[in-house]
């Protein structure tokens, strides 16, 4: 066996070797890419779910704190259960002067639909000096599990309740909120939350 | 030549092996980069949700502060709890409550901090009235302690009474008695052989009153005058037209739980009346002759005896309680007039308590003078128009009565609101308050130890926090 033959045999790969190695590499790379893509999609969905969850909780907390500080006697909705109200009117204590509570002008938390469904806060609603702040968007038209058919579809005691609904029961108020946002796969990500708060004033 | 071939072959193999490192390194870098990206994304999301959780926690901590302040107010404290300099610890957070006195109202402002969460809530309340039992030994006009008499304190929630060691004047005690008066307090002096009067605790006269301490008499606590007078609640005892109760001698009368009313309860010699709680007994006159015995068993419920015109328990009679709960027995009387009832030409005082005890509970006679003899030891509290503690008499104030709401009213919530955070370095720092406090060598206090008594100015100074926190944290 001459040295030249030895060197030539040690250089390069055969066609079969190359084919097998390329096929294996392609298989592995394909799998990795598939896993990455799947993970990325899952992460994206998870992100949207988390965002929707955080937004729903933040919004509900904000509404709850407002209702907690409301004056019980001046808290009302337009309709009562089983009909649901998508807005609530109230006044709250904004300070104390000489030991006497000072009450705010009329305020309203309501579901508004222009340009998109949103939770809006109003001060002096309908008045000349009305203030309007949008607290959160992506509000769902109707509560999760509810469709507009005159029936209590989700069996929570309310008929056709909206994405934001209030039920006043003495000093207690039940608040339900449903946030919806389209996910990366096109399917909507929905978060529905409910809480009960008691007016402190 | 052979060795040369071998070297060439070796060089070729090593070249091929090294080239694998580059794609491997790239793959590792790519994977690491992706991992870091995902990790950061995940961390930022987690941080965002943590901020939301912290904000909520801080809100609840602030609410806990308000609740503690309310509890303090109900106990007769100022309402302020802890301070920004030394806040109170609650779970993983801290809080402090400031109060603004508005006469019959008070505004509380509680600031709660946990990790990065901050919240402040405020409440305005109408002040409640305390149970008279929490006043301890209190005389509307005067309090006199004669030779050898002693007032001290214990806490029935901790254990039965044990005689406290008398500390030197001004030394104070963890179980201070409360002696108060709208007028002056007099402690009779003693001599080398007989001790003077002793108060193990505070003796606070009225705003214009003084504490007169005789030779060998001792007050271990504060003798500072009160900032305002205390109005004793008036008793209105309604009595329907009823027959008198005059048990025959040798035949005990047992009154089970219930409500009773008689024009007069007159216990002659060798007669016994035993009252089992819960019971209310309303009388116009209560008379215990020598050798009679009136027993109160409050083990199943409180017994309240209300007497409208006259209480006379002569020496040799027994008026005692069978249970040791100081909130289970009370003798309330609106008697005020000295009338010659036995027609001996001498006016009889409206209240005479010369019986033998011991008595666990409250004695309340807002319009009559009361003299407590050595035979009638009281565990609980005595409130009267004028009080005289006779020679060698004892009164052991039960500090558990400081929390008593019996006969008092609780503070009433007028309004509640979320308020802006106060100006404070501790609030402004974005760090965990417990870490900031630890770095500054401040140990948060327990909420129950952070109340301020009335008349003591709370620490409202804002602390200039040292700020090496950043260096330690980052």
XYZ file of C-alpha atoms in Angstrom:
675
model
C 0.000 0.000 0.000
C 1.661 3.204 -1.174
C 1.487 6.469 0.806
C -0.402 8.249 -2.049
C -3.266 5.719 -1.851
C -3.540 6.139 1.851
C -3.829 9.937 1.526
C -6.442 9.834 -1.210
C -8.628 7.423 0.783
C -8.552 9.657 3.818
C -9.759 12.736 1.897
C -13.517 13.512 1.199
C -16.663 11.457 1.668
C -18.489 9.092 -0.517
C -21.792 10.142 -2.045
C -23.668 7.771 0.250
C -22.024 9.274 3.316
C -22.905 12.765 2.198
C -26.493 11.815 1.405
C -27.011 10.179 4.778
C -25.403 13.038 6.664
C -27.374 15.698 4.800
C -30.589 13.769 5.332
C -29.892 13.409 9.037
C -28.913 17.040 9.391
C -32.067 18.103 7.566
C -34.185 15.909 9.771
C -32.658 17.302 12.940
C -32.841 20.890 11.728
C -36.436 20.409 10.625
C -37.382 19.044 13.983
C -35.608 21.857 15.789
C -37.349 24.435 13.645
C -40.693 22.780 14.203
C -40.166 22.766 17.949
C -39.017 26.395 17.854
C -42.004 27.444 15.789
C -44.373 25.581 18.048
C -42.755 27.062 21.132
C -42.878 30.527 19.648
C -46.550 30.155 18.901
C -47.259 28.833 22.362
C -45.269 31.667 23.892
C -47.190 34.169 21.816
C -50.505 32.698 22.915
C -49.289 32.601 26.494
C -48.222 36.228 26.246
C -51.594 37.316 24.970
C -53.331 35.254 27.655
C -51.179 36.834 30.329
C -51.739 40.299 28.923
C -55.479 39.809 28.773
C -55.476 38.384 32.295
C -53.408 41.275 33.656
C -55.529 43.853 31.895
C -58.744 42.283 33.154
C -57.496 42.144 36.726
C -56.133 45.671 36.638
C -59.367 47.020 35.233
C -61.538 45.112 37.661
C -59.418 46.283 40.609
C -59.724 49.844 39.430
C -63.482 49.617 39.114
C -63.754 47.819 42.456
C -61.794 50.481 44.333
C -64.002 53.183 42.832
C -67.157 51.372 43.891
C -65.734 50.738 47.360
C -65.293 54.464 47.823
C -68.768 55.266 46.509
C -71.524 56.756 48.619
C -74.075 54.000 49.106
C -77.124 56.233 48.869
C -75.985 57.745 45.600
C -75.067 54.571 43.775
C -77.475 53.287 41.170
C -77.830 51.511 37.850
C -80.513 52.032 35.228
C -81.928 48.530 35.549
C -81.917 45.792 38.142
C -81.417 42.001 38.056
C -82.148 39.815 36.149
C -81.586 42.554 33.592
C -77.981 43.594 33.617
C -76.657 47.118 33.625
C -73.562 48.028 31.683
C -73.093 51.287 33.553
C -73.201 52.496 37.124
C -73.611 56.001 38.489
C -72.142 57.046 41.779
C -70.553 59.757 43.862
C -67.576 59.287 46.124
C -65.956 61.058 49.044
C -63.109 63.227 47.822
C -62.125 64.808 51.095
C -63.116 65.894 54.575
C -63.730 69.501 55.541
C -64.271 70.339 59.214
C -64.964 66.710 59.862
C -67.691 66.564 57.215
C -67.160 64.401 54.121
C -67.051 66.279 50.827
C -68.824 64.430 48.026
C -67.672 64.418 44.400
C -69.788 65.332 41.388
C -71.669 62.504 39.708
C -69.425 59.875 38.151
C -70.190 56.979 35.871
C -68.394 53.812 34.873
C -69.857 52.502 31.647
C -69.271 50.258 28.692
C -68.856 52.378 25.583
C -68.795 51.026 22.047
C -67.371 53.873 19.969
C -64.921 53.358 18.339
C -64.405 49.984 20.053
C -65.864 48.400 23.137
C -64.195 49.933 26.171
C -64.573 50.636 29.880
C -65.016 54.379 30.269
C -65.129 56.628 33.288
C -67.120 59.843 33.174
C -67.334 62.800 35.485
C -70.438 64.952 35.139
C -71.786 62.615 32.444
C -73.882 64.487 29.916
C -72.955 67.827 31.443
C -71.064 70.686 29.854
C -67.864 69.997 31.712
C -67.986 66.251 31.166
C -64.710 64.392 31.550
C -64.242 61.090 29.789
C -61.354 58.692 30.294
C -61.047 55.276 28.703
C -59.755 52.859 31.292
C -59.410 49.797 29.120
C -60.214 48.644 25.627
C -60.747 45.133 24.250
C -63.975 44.792 26.163
C -66.082 41.923 24.898
C -69.547 42.758 23.657
C -71.202 40.197 25.931
C -70.040 38.324 28.985
C -68.280 35.023 28.384
C -70.795 32.313 27.680
C -73.572 34.794 27.027
C -75.264 35.517 23.706
C -78.021 38.063 23.107
C -81.042 35.755 23.137
C -83.018 36.848 26.200
C -81.855 33.807 28.167
C -79.395 33.456 31.022
C -76.948 31.330 29.016
C -74.134 31.223 31.563
C -76.478 30.688 34.513
C -75.211 33.566 36.638
C -78.623 35.066 37.282
C -78.307 37.794 34.674
C -79.816 37.854 31.214
C -77.750 38.969 28.234
C -75.206 40.736 30.406
C -72.624 42.787 28.582
C -68.844 42.586 28.756
C -69.102 44.986 31.691
C -72.050 44.557 33.996
C -73.122 45.712 37.432
C -75.667 44.314 39.809
C -76.472 46.383 42.892
C -77.715 44.487 45.927
C -78.033 46.885 48.870
C -74.559 48.073 49.774
C -72.998 45.311 47.678
C -72.211 45.499 43.999
C -71.403 42.548 41.773
C -69.104 43.482 38.922
C -68.387 41.220 35.950
C -65.869 42.070 33.297
C -64.909 40.179 30.126
C -61.847 41.170 28.136
C -61.230 39.686 24.690
C -58.232 40.060 22.410
C -57.375 38.179 19.211
C -54.594 35.663 19.701
C -51.685 35.052 17.286
C -53.539 32.107 15.785
C -56.581 34.264 15.121
C -58.620 32.686 17.883
C -59.876 35.142 20.534
C -58.319 34.999 23.990
C -61.016 35.715 26.572
C -60.774 36.450 30.293
C -63.888 36.865 32.404
C -63.649 38.022 36.010
C -66.209 38.714 38.670
C -66.003 40.348 42.068
C -68.289 41.664 44.769
C -67.499 44.789 46.699
C -69.216 46.667 49.473
C -69.570 50.421 49.451
C -67.726 51.886 52.405
C -69.477 55.227 52.534
C 9.635 8.433 5.042
C 7.327 6.328 7.062
C 7.281 8.814 9.812
C 6.485 11.639 7.352
C 3.428 9.818 6.005
C 2.194 9.302 9.458
C 2.537 13.026 10.295
C 0.693 14.058 7.143
C -2.153 11.697 7.937
C -2.441 13.064 11.477
C -2.530 16.718 10.295
C -5.392 15.991 7.929
C -7.573 14.380 10.623
C -6.998 17.195 13.067
C -8.066 19.780 10.473
C -11.314 17.984 9.854
C -12.114 17.679 13.581
C -11.595 21.384 14.287
C -14.044 22.501 11.622
C -16.943 20.967 13.525
C -16.418 23.465 16.334
C -17.612 26.420 14.299
C -21.142 25.203 13.481
C -21.425 23.752 16.968
C -20.474 27.105 18.463
C -22.938 28.903 16.236
C -25.688 26.506 17.223
C -24.928 26.990 20.914
C -24.850 30.774 20.507
C -28.135 30.754 18.634
C -29.810 28.565 21.226
C -28.381 30.648 24.075
C -29.557 33.847 22.437
C -33.040 32.466 22.016
C -33.072 31.263 25.609
C -32.002 34.659 26.909
C -34.663 36.387 24.812
C -37.400 34.106 26.078
C -36.121 34.391 29.614
C -36.116 38.169 29.483
C -39.560 38.246 27.969
C -40.821 35.897 30.596
C -39.131 37.883 33.371
C -40.575 41.162 32.199
C -44.061 39.632 32.087
C -43.525 38.146 35.513
C -42.297 41.495 36.844
C -45.330 43.220 35.421
C -47.702 40.817 37.083
C -45.677 41.031 40.320
C -46.147 44.810 40.369
C -49.887 44.267 40.105
C -49.801 41.726 42.949
C -47.668 44.061 45.071
C -50.058 46.943 44.538
C -52.924 44.798 45.711
C -50.954 43.545 48.706
C -50.057 47.102 49.659
C -53.722 48.022 49.532
C -54.585 45.206 51.914
C -51.698 46.130 54.218
C -52.988 49.714 54.328
C -56.441 48.365 55.118
C -54.929 46.304 57.935
C -53.416 49.528 59.265
C -56.829 51.166 59.335
C -58.283 48.156 61.129
C -55.523 48.287 63.759
C -56.072 52.019 64.229
C -59.808 51.428 64.638
C -59.074 48.802 67.261
C -56.835 51.295 69.050
C -59.512 53.977 68.972
C -62.042 51.541 70.369
C -59.615 50.888 73.230
C -59.232 54.565 73.988
C -55.944 55.058 72.219
C -55.173 57.963 69.925
C -55.646 56.150 66.640
C -52.124 56.658 65.320
C -50.155 53.457 64.828
C -46.370 53.312 64.377
C -44.689 55.973 62.241
C -42.809 56.422 59.028
C -39.546 56.231 60.992
C -40.464 52.982 62.681
C -43.397 51.409 60.871
C -45.374 48.395 61.990
C -44.770 45.071 60.310
C -47.628 43.180 58.718
C -46.827 40.061 56.715
C -44.322 40.936 54.015
C -45.014 44.627 54.315
C -45.138 47.541 56.690
C -47.634 50.261 57.488
C -48.122 53.304 59.622
C -51.226 55.272 60.460
C -51.428 58.962 61.222
C -54.430 60.553 62.859
C -55.894 64.019 62.819
C -58.082 64.874 65.788
C -61.166 66.828 64.745
C -62.917 67.049 68.107
C -65.627 64.433 68.139
C -64.197 62.965 64.941
C -60.861 61.676 63.848
C -59.332 61.156 60.423
C -56.985 58.201 60.040
C -54.584 57.847 57.156
C -52.902 54.515 56.636
C -49.953 53.939 54.316
C -49.125 50.374 53.332
C -45.970 49.189 51.577
C -45.038 45.761 50.285
C -42.131 45.097 47.947
C -42.805 47.567 45.145
C -46.441 48.139 46.020
C -47.611 51.308 47.740
C -51.108 52.315 48.818
C -52.721 54.832 51.128
C -56.275 54.825 52.416
C -58.027 57.190 54.758
C -61.076 56.961 56.980
C -62.918 59.518 59.054
C -64.679 58.230 62.136
C -66.908 59.544 64.857
C -65.232 58.728 68.148
C -66.836 56.129 70.339
C -67.240 56.259 74.075
C -65.322 53.899 76.279
C -66.764 51.548 78.790
C -66.565 53.187 82.200
C -64.849 50.030 83.393
C -61.779 50.990 81.375
C -61.321 54.085 83.566
C -59.945 51.924 86.379
C -60.361 53.687 89.707
C -61.975 56.954 88.792
C -63.582 59.647 90.893
C -65.544 62.480 89.405
C -64.753 64.904 92.215
C -62.009 63.329 94.281
C -60.033 60.203 95.010
C -58.613 59.592 98.459
C -56.362 56.734 99.418
C -55.850 56.197 103.113
C -52.917 54.661 104.940
C -51.812 51.258 103.767
C -54.289 51.187 100.906
C -53.072 50.046 97.563
C -54.141 50.153 93.929
C -52.381 47.935 91.436
C -53.174 46.043 88.263
C -53.203 42.651 86.651
C -54.434 41.216 83.395
C -57.053 38.515 83.751
C -56.453 37.402 80.158
C -52.906 36.438 81.156
C -53.634 34.904 84.522
C -55.070 35.484 87.974
C -53.933 38.334 90.159
C -50.426 38.273 91.562
C -49.156 40.984 93.810
C -46.754 43.135 91.770
C -43.467 44.263 93.204
C -43.572 47.938 93.966
C -41.040 49.733 91.841
C -39.412 52.981 92.756
C -41.397 56.123 91.942
C -41.268 56.875 88.245
C -40.106 53.395 87.420
C -43.372 52.364 85.885
C -44.600 48.854 85.367
C -45.842 46.705 82.527
C -49.088 46.328 84.464
C -49.862 49.859 85.509
C -53.062 50.570 87.318
C -55.209 53.494 86.268
C -56.272 56.001 88.859
C -57.949 59.119 87.581
C -60.066 61.986 88.700
C -61.575 65.184 87.377
C -60.341 66.811 90.587
C -57.388 65.957 92.808
C -55.965 62.677 94.043
C -54.768 62.414 97.631
C -52.507 59.681 98.947
C -52.257 59.543 102.699
C -48.770 59.371 104.076
C -47.465 56.750 106.462
C -44.804 56.528 109.041
C -41.794 54.438 109.732
C -44.007 51.634 110.982
C -47.064 51.954 108.792
C -46.884 52.364 105.037
C -48.578 55.144 103.182
C -50.963 54.688 100.271
C -49.551 53.084 97.157
C -50.500 53.296 93.522
C -48.626 50.877 91.285
C -49.321 52.712 88.070
C -50.574 56.103 86.932
C -52.428 58.694 88.963
C -53.794 61.340 86.630
C -55.770 64.194 88.210
C -58.081 66.519 86.306
C -56.759 69.374 84.178
C -56.660 71.721 87.180
C -56.149 69.022 89.802
C -53.051 67.786 91.558
C -51.725 64.602 93.089
C -50.936 65.065 96.766
C -48.509 62.373 97.883
C -47.919 62.066 101.609
C -44.760 60.845 103.272
C -44.059 57.173 102.524
C -46.824 57.148 99.912
C -45.870 55.940 96.434
C -47.014 56.482 92.867
C -44.871 54.490 90.449
C -46.291 55.848 87.217
C -47.253 59.174 85.728
C -48.895 61.917 87.771
C -49.477 64.206 84.807
C -52.853 65.923 84.783
C -55.340 64.914 82.106
C -55.753 67.297 79.190
C -59.526 67.264 79.462
C -62.211 66.328 81.930
C -64.109 63.078 81.638
C -67.880 63.105 81.712
C -69.314 60.067 83.429
C -72.375 58.656 81.654
C -75.635 59.189 83.500
C -77.596 56.155 84.616
C -81.328 56.031 83.935
C -82.810 53.174 85.873
C -86.465 52.544 85.080
C -88.251 50.532 87.714
C -91.757 49.145 87.275
C -94.043 48.945 90.298
C -92.939 45.736 91.953
C -93.088 43.999 95.318
C -90.013 43.812 97.565
C -87.911 40.654 97.879
C -87.220 39.812 101.522
C -85.999 36.222 101.809
C -86.543 34.460 105.099
C -83.535 33.595 107.176
C -82.055 30.158 106.566
C -83.883 29.648 103.253
C -81.542 30.369 100.357
C -83.056 31.979 97.283
C -81.607 30.922 93.941
C -82.319 33.210 91.018
C -81.636 31.466 87.705
C -80.718 33.334 84.536
C -83.300 35.963 83.594
C -84.511 39.483 84.255
C -85.847 40.549 87.642
C -87.225 43.706 89.200
C -88.132 44.423 92.816
C -88.768 47.611 94.677
C -86.344 46.433 97.327
C -84.061 43.510 97.967
C -83.588 43.257 101.704
C -81.468 40.424 102.983
C -81.876 39.985 106.725
C -79.484 38.098 109.000
C -78.666 34.538 107.798
C -80.428 34.993 104.479
C -78.808 34.144 101.166
C -79.524 35.112 97.579
C -77.641 33.427 94.784
C -77.902 34.944 91.286
C -76.832 32.907 88.248
C -75.988 34.751 85.043
C -76.875 35.892 82.563
C -79.227 38.022 84.619
C -80.411 41.594 85.043
C -81.721 42.664 88.403
C -83.341 46.082 88.770
C -84.038 47.415 92.262
C -84.915 50.618 93.976
C -83.080 49.692 97.164
C -80.526 47.020 98.011
C -79.972 46.347 101.706
C -77.734 43.654 103.178
C -77.923 43.226 106.924
C -75.236 41.758 109.134
C -74.898 38.027 108.464
C -76.592 38.091 105.041
C -74.973 36.941 101.840
C -75.460 37.973 98.206
C -73.630 35.751 95.713
C -73.164 36.339 92.010
C -72.262 33.464 89.720
C -71.240 34.913 86.367
C -69.618 31.758 85.021
C -72.437 31.266 82.492
C -73.138 34.922 81.752
C -72.894 38.438 83.095
C -74.971 39.613 86.045
C -75.920 43.270 86.215
C -77.505 44.702 89.334
C -78.973 48.175 88.878
C -80.094 50.061 91.971
C -81.924 53.334 91.685
C -81.980 54.968 95.138
C -80.095 53.233 97.909
C -77.357 50.682 98.462
C -76.539 49.645 102.008
C -74.244 46.704 102.656
C -73.347 46.856 106.300
C -70.250 45.401 107.921
C -70.664 41.689 108.483
C -72.637 41.130 105.277
C -71.103 39.371 102.290
C -71.320 40.594 98.706
C -69.188 38.393 96.526
C -68.707 36.882 93.090
C -68.084 33.197 92.501
C -66.389 33.581 89.123
C -63.273 35.644 88.511
C -64.341 37.253 85.232
C -64.308 40.989 85.835
C -66.712 41.541 82.959
C -69.243 39.170 84.481
C -70.556 41.238 87.379
C -71.518 44.860 87.810
C -73.260 46.919 90.426
C -74.626 50.107 88.932
C -76.403 52.691 91.002
C -77.833 56.112 90.329
C -78.259 56.759 94.059
C -77.297 60.278 95.031
C -79.256 61.519 98.045
C -78.360 61.118 101.698
C -81.623 60.425 103.524
C -82.297 59.391 107.107
C -83.852 56.049 106.235
C -83.528 54.349 109.633
C -84.856 57.412 111.422
C -81.958 57.725 113.827
C -81.582 61.383 113.094
C -78.503 60.868 110.951
C -78.659 61.015 107.174
C -77.652 57.720 105.607
C -75.283 57.936 102.656
C -76.735 56.778 99.312
C -74.120 54.023 98.946
C -72.493 52.033 101.723
C -70.176 49.193 100.767
C -68.966 47.823 104.082
C -69.551 44.199 103.104
C -66.958 41.485 102.786
C -65.752 40.529 99.326
C -63.974 39.693 97.211
C -65.791 41.235 94.299
C -64.737 40.724 90.670
C -66.369 43.278 88.411
C -67.438 46.894 88.083
C -68.923 49.190 90.663
C -70.393 52.313 89.127
C -71.956 55.083 91.186
C -71.577 58.309 89.195
C -73.519 60.468 91.664
C -72.554 58.992 95.019
C -69.505 58.827 97.248
C -68.134 55.330 97.750
C -65.924 54.132 100.569
C -64.201 50.794 100.083
C -63.086 49.123 103.315
C -60.230 46.662 103.705
C -62.748 43.805 103.881
C -64.107 44.526 100.430
C -61.343 43.846 97.929
C -62.290 44.718 94.381
C -60.790 43.055 91.306
C -61.868 45.113 88.326
C -62.775 48.744 88.493
C -64.618 51.298 90.603
C -65.992 54.533 89.228
C -67.899 56.930 91.451
C -68.496 60.575 92.199
C -66.015 60.440 95.085
C -63.960 57.435 96.069
C -62.243 56.733 99.318
C -60.077 53.686 99.668
C -60.076 52.888 103.364
C -57.106 51.938 105.515
C -55.347 48.866 104.057
C -58.029 48.463 101.394
C -57.127 46.961 98.029
C -58.233 47.571 94.487
C -56.742 45.464 91.723
C -57.524 46.967 88.343
C -57.970 44.382 85.605
C -56.292 45.713 82.469
C -58.438 43.389 80.374
C -61.180 45.958 81.021
C -59.260 48.443 78.869
C -60.690 46.551 75.905
C -64.140 46.314 77.358
C -66.910 47.745 75.234
C -69.612 46.957 77.752
C -71.648 50.113 78.217
C -69.541 52.054 75.706
C -69.946 52.716 72.013
C -67.590 51.855 69.210
C -66.192 54.435 66.783
C -68.459 54.908 63.794
C -67.169 55.032 60.220
C -68.198 58.205 58.430
C -66.223 57.927 55.226
C -63.459 55.952 53.559
C -61.376 56.800 50.539
C -58.185 56.050 48.691
C -55.767 58.940 49.077
C -52.477 60.033 47.624
C -49.291 58.607 49.010
C -47.667 60.805 51.652
C -44.294 62.435 51.059
C -41.863 59.897 52.447
C -38.467 58.582 51.487
C -39.611 55.092 52.323
C -42.484 55.471 49.875
C -40.374 57.108 47.213
C -37.738 54.391 47.280
C -38.784 51.771 44.791
C -37.358 49.000 46.926
C -38.787 46.501 49.310
C -39.438 48.506 52.496
C -38.257 45.668 54.700
C -34.876 45.721 52.945
C -34.602 49.492 53.265
C -35.421 49.260 56.963
C -32.940 46.442 57.483
C -30.174 48.372 55.778
C -30.933 51.315 58.016
C -30.986 49.094 61.118
C -34.648 49.752 61.831
C -36.712 46.890 63.197
C -40.419 47.289 62.442
C -42.577 47.079 65.530
C -45.434 44.703 66.163
C -48.765 46.428 65.476
C -50.099 45.806 68.964
C -47.092 47.622 70.433
C -47.310 50.561 68.053
C -50.323 52.442 69.434
C -50.050 55.864 70.998
C -51.878 56.702 74.183
C -53.766 59.954 74.385
C -51.672 62.985 75.213
C -48.524 61.565 73.653
C -47.505 63.232 70.396
C -46.853 60.625 67.700
C -43.566 60.725 65.873
C -44.456 62.555 62.683
C -40.955 63.537 61.640
C -39.966 62.274 58.234
C -36.827 60.245 58.387
C -33.944 61.083 56.133
C -33.181 57.574 55.139
C -29.630 56.647 54.483
C -29.376 55.414 50.970
C -26.732 52.805 50.459
C -29.607 50.497 49.586
C -28.879 50.675 45.907
C -25.307 49.601 46.440
C -26.414 46.604 48.411
C -29.208 45.574 46.114
C -27.437 45.966 42.812
